[in-house]
Short mmCIF file of C-alpha atoms in Angstrom, two decimals:
data_model
loop_
_atom_site.label_atom_id
_atom_site.label_comp_id
_atom_site.label_asym_id
_atom_site.label_seq_id
_atom_site.Cartn_x
_atom_site.Cartn_y
_atom_site.Cartn_z
CA GLY A 1 7.38 -16.19 -16.39
CA ASN A 2 5.71 -17.50 -13.39
CA SER A 3 3.35 -19.64 -12.88
CA VAL A 4 0.51 -21.11 -10.38
CA THR A 5 -0.66 -24.64 -11.53
CA GLN A 6 -4.29 -26.76 -9.19
CA MET A 7 -5.74 -29.14 -9.90
CA GLU A 8 -9.79 -28.40 -10.33
CA GLY A 9 -12.11 -28.72 -8.75
CA PRO A 10 -14.52 -28.76 -7.61
CA VAL A 11 -13.72 -31.53 -4.83
CA THR A 12 -16.79 -32.88 -1.86
CA LEU A 13 -15.10 -34.39 1.50
CA SER A 14 -17.40 -35.40 3.92
CA GLU A 15 -16.50 -33.36 6.71
CA GLU A 16 -14.07 -35.22 8.60
CA ALA A 17 -11.93 -36.50 5.27
CA PHE A 18 -8.84 -35.83 4.66
CA LEU A 19 -7.70 -33.19 2.72
CA THR A 20 -4.95 -32.58 -0.77
CA ILE A 21 -5.18 -29.87 -3.21
CA ASN A 22 -1.94 -30.17 -5.36
CA CYS A 23 0.31 -27.59 -6.26
CA THR A 24 2.53 -27.10 -8.49
CA TYR A 25 4.67 -23.83 -9.12
CA THR A 26 7.15 -22.49 -12.31
CA ALA A 27 9.37 -19.53 -11.59
CA THR A 28 12.40 -18.02 -12.68
CA GLY A 29 13.85 -17.39 -9.49
CA TYR A 30 12.95 -18.37 -5.64
CA PRO A 31 9.71 -17.60 -5.29
CA SER A 32 7.51 -16.80 -1.72
CA LEU A 33 4.70 -19.33 -1.37
CA PHE A 34 0.83 -18.56 -0.62
CA TRP A 35 -1.96 -19.99 -0.52
CA TYR A 36 -5.11 -18.18 0.06
CA VAL A 37 -8.97 -18.26 1.05
CA GLN A 38 -11.96 -17.10 -0.40
CA TYR A 39 -15.47 -17.63 0.81
CA PRO A 40 -18.18 -17.19 -0.21
CA GLY A 41 -19.49 -13.88 -0.76
CA GLU A 42 -16.48 -12.69 0.63
CA GLY A 43 -12.94 -11.29 -0.40
CA LEU A 44 -9.56 -13.45 -0.58
CA GLN A 45 -7.84 -13.99 2.87
CA LEU A 46 -4.05 -15.08 3.70
CA LEU A 47 -4.43 -18.79 4.88
CA LEU A 48 -0.49 -19.21 5.45
CA LYS A 49 2.63 -18.50 3.35
CA ALA A 50 6.14 -19.80 3.13
CA THR A 51 9.27 -17.61 2.34
CA LYS A 52 11.90 -20.37 1.66
CA ALA A 53 12.55 -24.50 0.79
CA ASP A 54 11.47 -26.49 3.45
CA ASP A 55 9.35 -24.47 5.03
CA LYS A 56 6.35 -25.90 6.67
CA GLY A 57 3.32 -23.31 6.92
CA SER A 58 0.41 -24.10 8.50
CA ASN A 59 -2.86 -22.43 9.99
CA LYS A 60 -6.61 -23.03 11.32
CA GLY A 61 -5.30 -26.87 10.76
CA PHE A 62 -4.31 -26.87 7.03
CA GLU A 63 -0.42 -27.52 6.38
CA ALA A 64 1.53 -27.07 3.29
CA THR A 65 5.13 -26.76 2.90
CA TYR A 66 7.34 -25.82 -0.16
CA ARG A 67 9.30 -28.13 -1.79
CA LYS A 68 12.18 -26.86 -4.69
CA GLU A 69 12.92 -30.28 -6.14
CA THR A 70 9.02 -30.98 -6.31
CA THR A 71 8.51 -27.44 -7.29
CA SER A 72 5.90 -27.94 -4.87
CA PHE A 73 2.94 -26.23 -1.94
CA HIS A 74 0.58 -28.87 -2.01
CA LEU A 75 -2.38 -27.46 0.77
CA GLU A 76 -3.54 -30.88 3.39
CA LYS A 77 -5.74 -31.27 6.11
CA GLY A 78 -6.05 -34.13 8.35
CA SER A 79 -10.04 -33.61 9.24
CA VAL A 80 -12.05 -30.82 7.37
CA GLN A 81 -15.16 -29.30 8.51
CA VAL A 82 -18.72 -28.01 6.52
CA SER A 83 -17.43 -24.80 7.67
CA ASP A 84 -14.03 -24.98 5.64
CA SER A 85 -16.10 -24.95 2.35
CA ALA A 86 -14.60 -22.41 -0.04
CA VAL A 87 -12.18 -21.63 -2.71
CA TYR A 88 -8.87 -22.53 -2.43
CA PHE A 89 -5.97 -19.78 -4.05
CA CYS A 90 -1.78 -20.60 -4.34
CA ALA A 91 0.46 -18.36 -5.33
CA LEU A 92 3.72 -16.94 -5.81
CA SER A 93 5.40 -14.13 -5.22
CA GLU A 94 9.12 -13.99 -6.55
CA ALA A 95 11.43 -12.12 -5.02
CA GLY A 96 12.69 -8.47 -6.95
CA GLY A 97 9.27 -8.44 -8.11
CA GLY A 98 7.54 -5.73 -6.76
CA ASN A 99 5.68 -8.79 -4.73
CA LYS A 100 3.25 -9.03 -7.42
CA LEU A 101 0.87 -12.05 -6.41
CA THR A 102 0.76 -14.98 -9.51
CA PHE A 103 -2.39 -17.24 -8.80
CA GLY A 104 -3.30 -20.45 -10.29
CA THR A 105 -6.81 -20.84 -10.66
CA GLY A 106 -7.90 -22.30 -7.69
CA THR A 107 -9.82 -24.79 -6.32
CA GLN A 108 -13.73 -25.60 -4.78
CA LEU A 109 -13.41 -27.11 -1.95
CA LYS A 110 -16.79 -28.40 -1.01
CA VAL A 111 -17.47 -30.03 1.85
CA GLU A 112 -20.17 -31.93 3.00
CA LEU A 113 -21.88 -33.48 5.98
CA GLU B 1 -9.39 -2.34 12.83
CA ALA B 2 -11.47 -1.64 9.66
CA GLY B 3 -10.65 -4.45 6.52
CA VAL B 4 -10.13 -2.41 2.81
CA VAL B 5 -13.13 -1.44 1.73
CA GLN B 6 -14.72 -1.68 -2.02
CA SER B 7 -17.66 0.00 -3.91
CA PRO B 8 -20.34 -0.48 -5.11
CA ARG B 9 -20.43 -4.08 -4.40
CA TYR B 10 -21.77 -4.95 -7.44
CA LYS B 11 -22.17 -2.35 -10.43
CA ILE B 12 -24.12 -3.43 -13.95
CA ILE B 13 -23.44 -1.31 -16.78
CA GLU B 14 -24.21 -1.75 -21.31
CA LYS B 15 -21.12 -1.53 -23.02
CA LYS B 16 -19.36 2.19 -24.08
CA GLN B 17 -20.40 3.31 -20.62
CA PRO B 18 -18.56 4.62 -18.02
CA VAL B 19 -17.38 2.75 -14.62
CA ALA B 20 -15.00 3.87 -12.00
CA PHE B 21 -14.62 1.05 -8.84
CA TRP B 22 -13.00 2.12 -5.60
CA CYS B 23 -11.06 1.28 -2.40
CA ASN B 24 -9.56 2.08 0.98
CA PRO B 25 -6.99 0.85 1.79
CA ILE B 26 -6.15 -0.33 5.38
CA SER B 27 -4.30 2.23 7.43
CA GLY B 28 -1.07 2.79 7.31
CA HIS B 29 -0.59 0.55 4.79
CA ASN B 30 1.48 1.82 1.95
CA THR B 31 1.47 -0.18 -1.11
CA LEU B 32 -2.53 -0.49 -2.93
CA TYR B 33 -3.03 -3.07 -5.45
CA TRP B 34 -6.09 -3.84 -7.92
CA TYR B 35 -7.32 -7.21 -9.42
CA ARG B 36 -9.45 -8.02 -11.89
CA GLN B 37 -10.46 -11.69 -11.59
CA ASN B 38 -12.20 -13.64 -14.59
CA LEU B 39 -14.26 -15.86 -13.28
CA GLY B 40 -13.52 -20.08 -12.84
CA GLN B 41 -9.24 -18.31 -12.59
CA GLY B 42 -7.54 -16.35 -10.54
CA PRO B 43 -6.38 -13.23 -9.92
CA GLU B 44 -4.12 -10.43 -12.52
CA LEU B 45 -2.35 -7.80 -11.14
CA LEU B 46 -3.73 -4.63 -13.25
CA ILE B 47 -1.54 -1.83 -10.79
CA ARG B 48 1.02 -2.00 -8.23
CA TYR B 49 0.98 2.27 -6.12
CA GLU B 50 4.09 3.11 -4.11
CA ASN B 51 2.29 5.54 -2.13
CA GLU B 52 0.71 7.53 -4.67
CA GLU B 53 3.57 6.50 -7.41
CA ALA B 54 2.15 3.38 -10.06
CA VAL B 55 5.01 1.78 -10.24
CA ASP B 56 3.99 -1.02 -11.89
CA ASP B 57 0.75 -0.46 -13.84
CA SER B 58 2.76 -2.79 -17.21
CA GLN B 59 -0.41 -5.42 -16.83
CA LEU B 60 -3.14 -2.06 -17.45
CA PRO B 61 -4.62 -1.90 -20.44
CA LYS B 62 -4.40 1.58 -20.38
CA ASP B 63 -6.15 2.56 -23.43
CA ARG B 64 -9.45 2.42 -21.25
CA PHE B 65 -8.45 2.17 -18.34
CA SER B 66 -7.33 4.56 -15.63
CA ALA B 67 -6.22 4.46 -12.07
CA GLU B 68 -5.18 7.38 -9.59
CA ARG B 69 -3.91 7.40 -5.38
CA LEU B 70 -3.74 11.36 -5.36
CA LYS B 71 -3.55 11.75 -2.35
CA GLY B 72 -1.36 8.19 -1.27
CA VAL B 73 -4.35 6.47 0.56
CA ASP B 74 -7.91 5.20 -1.25
CA SER B 75 -7.86 5.13 -4.88
CA THR B 76 -10.30 5.12 -7.76
CA LEU B 77 -9.99 2.33 -10.92
CA LYS B 78 -12.60 3.03 -13.95
CA ILE B 79 -12.99 1.69 -17.04
CA GLN B 80 -14.41 3.89 -19.98
CA PRO B 81 -16.23 2.69 -21.81
CA ALA B 82 -16.70 -0.83 -20.64
CA GLU B 83 -16.39 -3.67 -23.56
CA LEU B 84 -18.48 -6.83 -22.81
CA GLY B 85 -14.87 -8.79 -21.73
CA ASP B 86 -14.62 -6.43 -18.95
CA SER B 87 -17.31 -8.78 -17.15
CA ALA B 88 -15.22 -9.34 -13.88
CA VAL B 89 -14.76 -8.74 -10.28
CA TYR B 90 -12.82 -5.98 -10.11
CA LEU B 91 -10.56 -6.65 -6.13
CA CYS B 92 -8.48 -4.42 -4.41
CA ALA B 93 -5.63 -5.22 -1.42
CA SER B 94 -2.79 -3.36 0.28
CA SER B 95 -0.65 -4.30 2.27
CA PRO B 96 1.51 -2.84 5.37
CA PRO B 97 5.79 -1.15 5.01
CA TRP B 98 6.98 -4.06 6.88
CA THR B 99 5.59 -6.84 5.09
CA GLU B 100 4.48 -6.25 1.25
CA GLU B 101 4.40 -9.90 0.77
CA THR B 102 1.68 -10.27 3.30
CA GLN B 103 -1.16 -8.58 0.79
CA TYR B 104 -5.06 -7.27 2.88
CA PHE B 105 -8.10 -7.71 0.23
CA GLY B 106 -11.06 -6.52 -0.05
CA PRO B 107 -14.90 -7.76 -0.81
CA GLY B 108 -14.91 -6.59 -4.29
CA THR B 109 -16.96 -5.44 -7.31
CA ARG B 110 -18.42 -7.49 -9.37
CA LEU B 111 -18.65 -6.52 -12.36
CA LEU B 112 -21.40 -6.97 -15.56
CA VAL B 113 -21.85 -5.35 -18.81
CA LEU B 114 -24.67 -6.15 -21.13
#
């Protein structure tokens, strides 16, 4: 079956540091890949997505590239802010799978001044 | 545009009691999802509706869980009777017909079963 593996948190960074959150996946077909973010007390929000190999999703300074050869979709940001503190979820949706999202366990990011 | 609305936001009940959660999706979104998110885990799909029809309920524990979306708009998820292990956050999401891969989530209902 499909699965998503994320690096464990919490990840604690100083403001303006570089962020990488690793995500790898297992899927039988050609999935679409997503990063969702959950701010404290709020629902999940789509951060970015990529639907085919070598696509790069980007939003709010965050980027992730769909790497089919390494089955990865690592999230990066060049300079984090305190307001980026949240839980980040990597997810996949397999074509023909009825848009069912399979999520990773989430990675908590804490950004300090 | 209003987002996905869920109520209540929090619920505390004793085991063996019934509980119900309500969701109103974004206007025009014909696909509605219910997920359960256990502490420290990612959400897991319980059921997906296309309009009034439940098209994927394979992960719904049907002995105690039920759901309905009678008019193809808002939806109710019920647990009867609740067990200790049902303590979790129950998330509702919806997606529009033209971009079904993008799901919009509500804030969730945090359930604690004592």
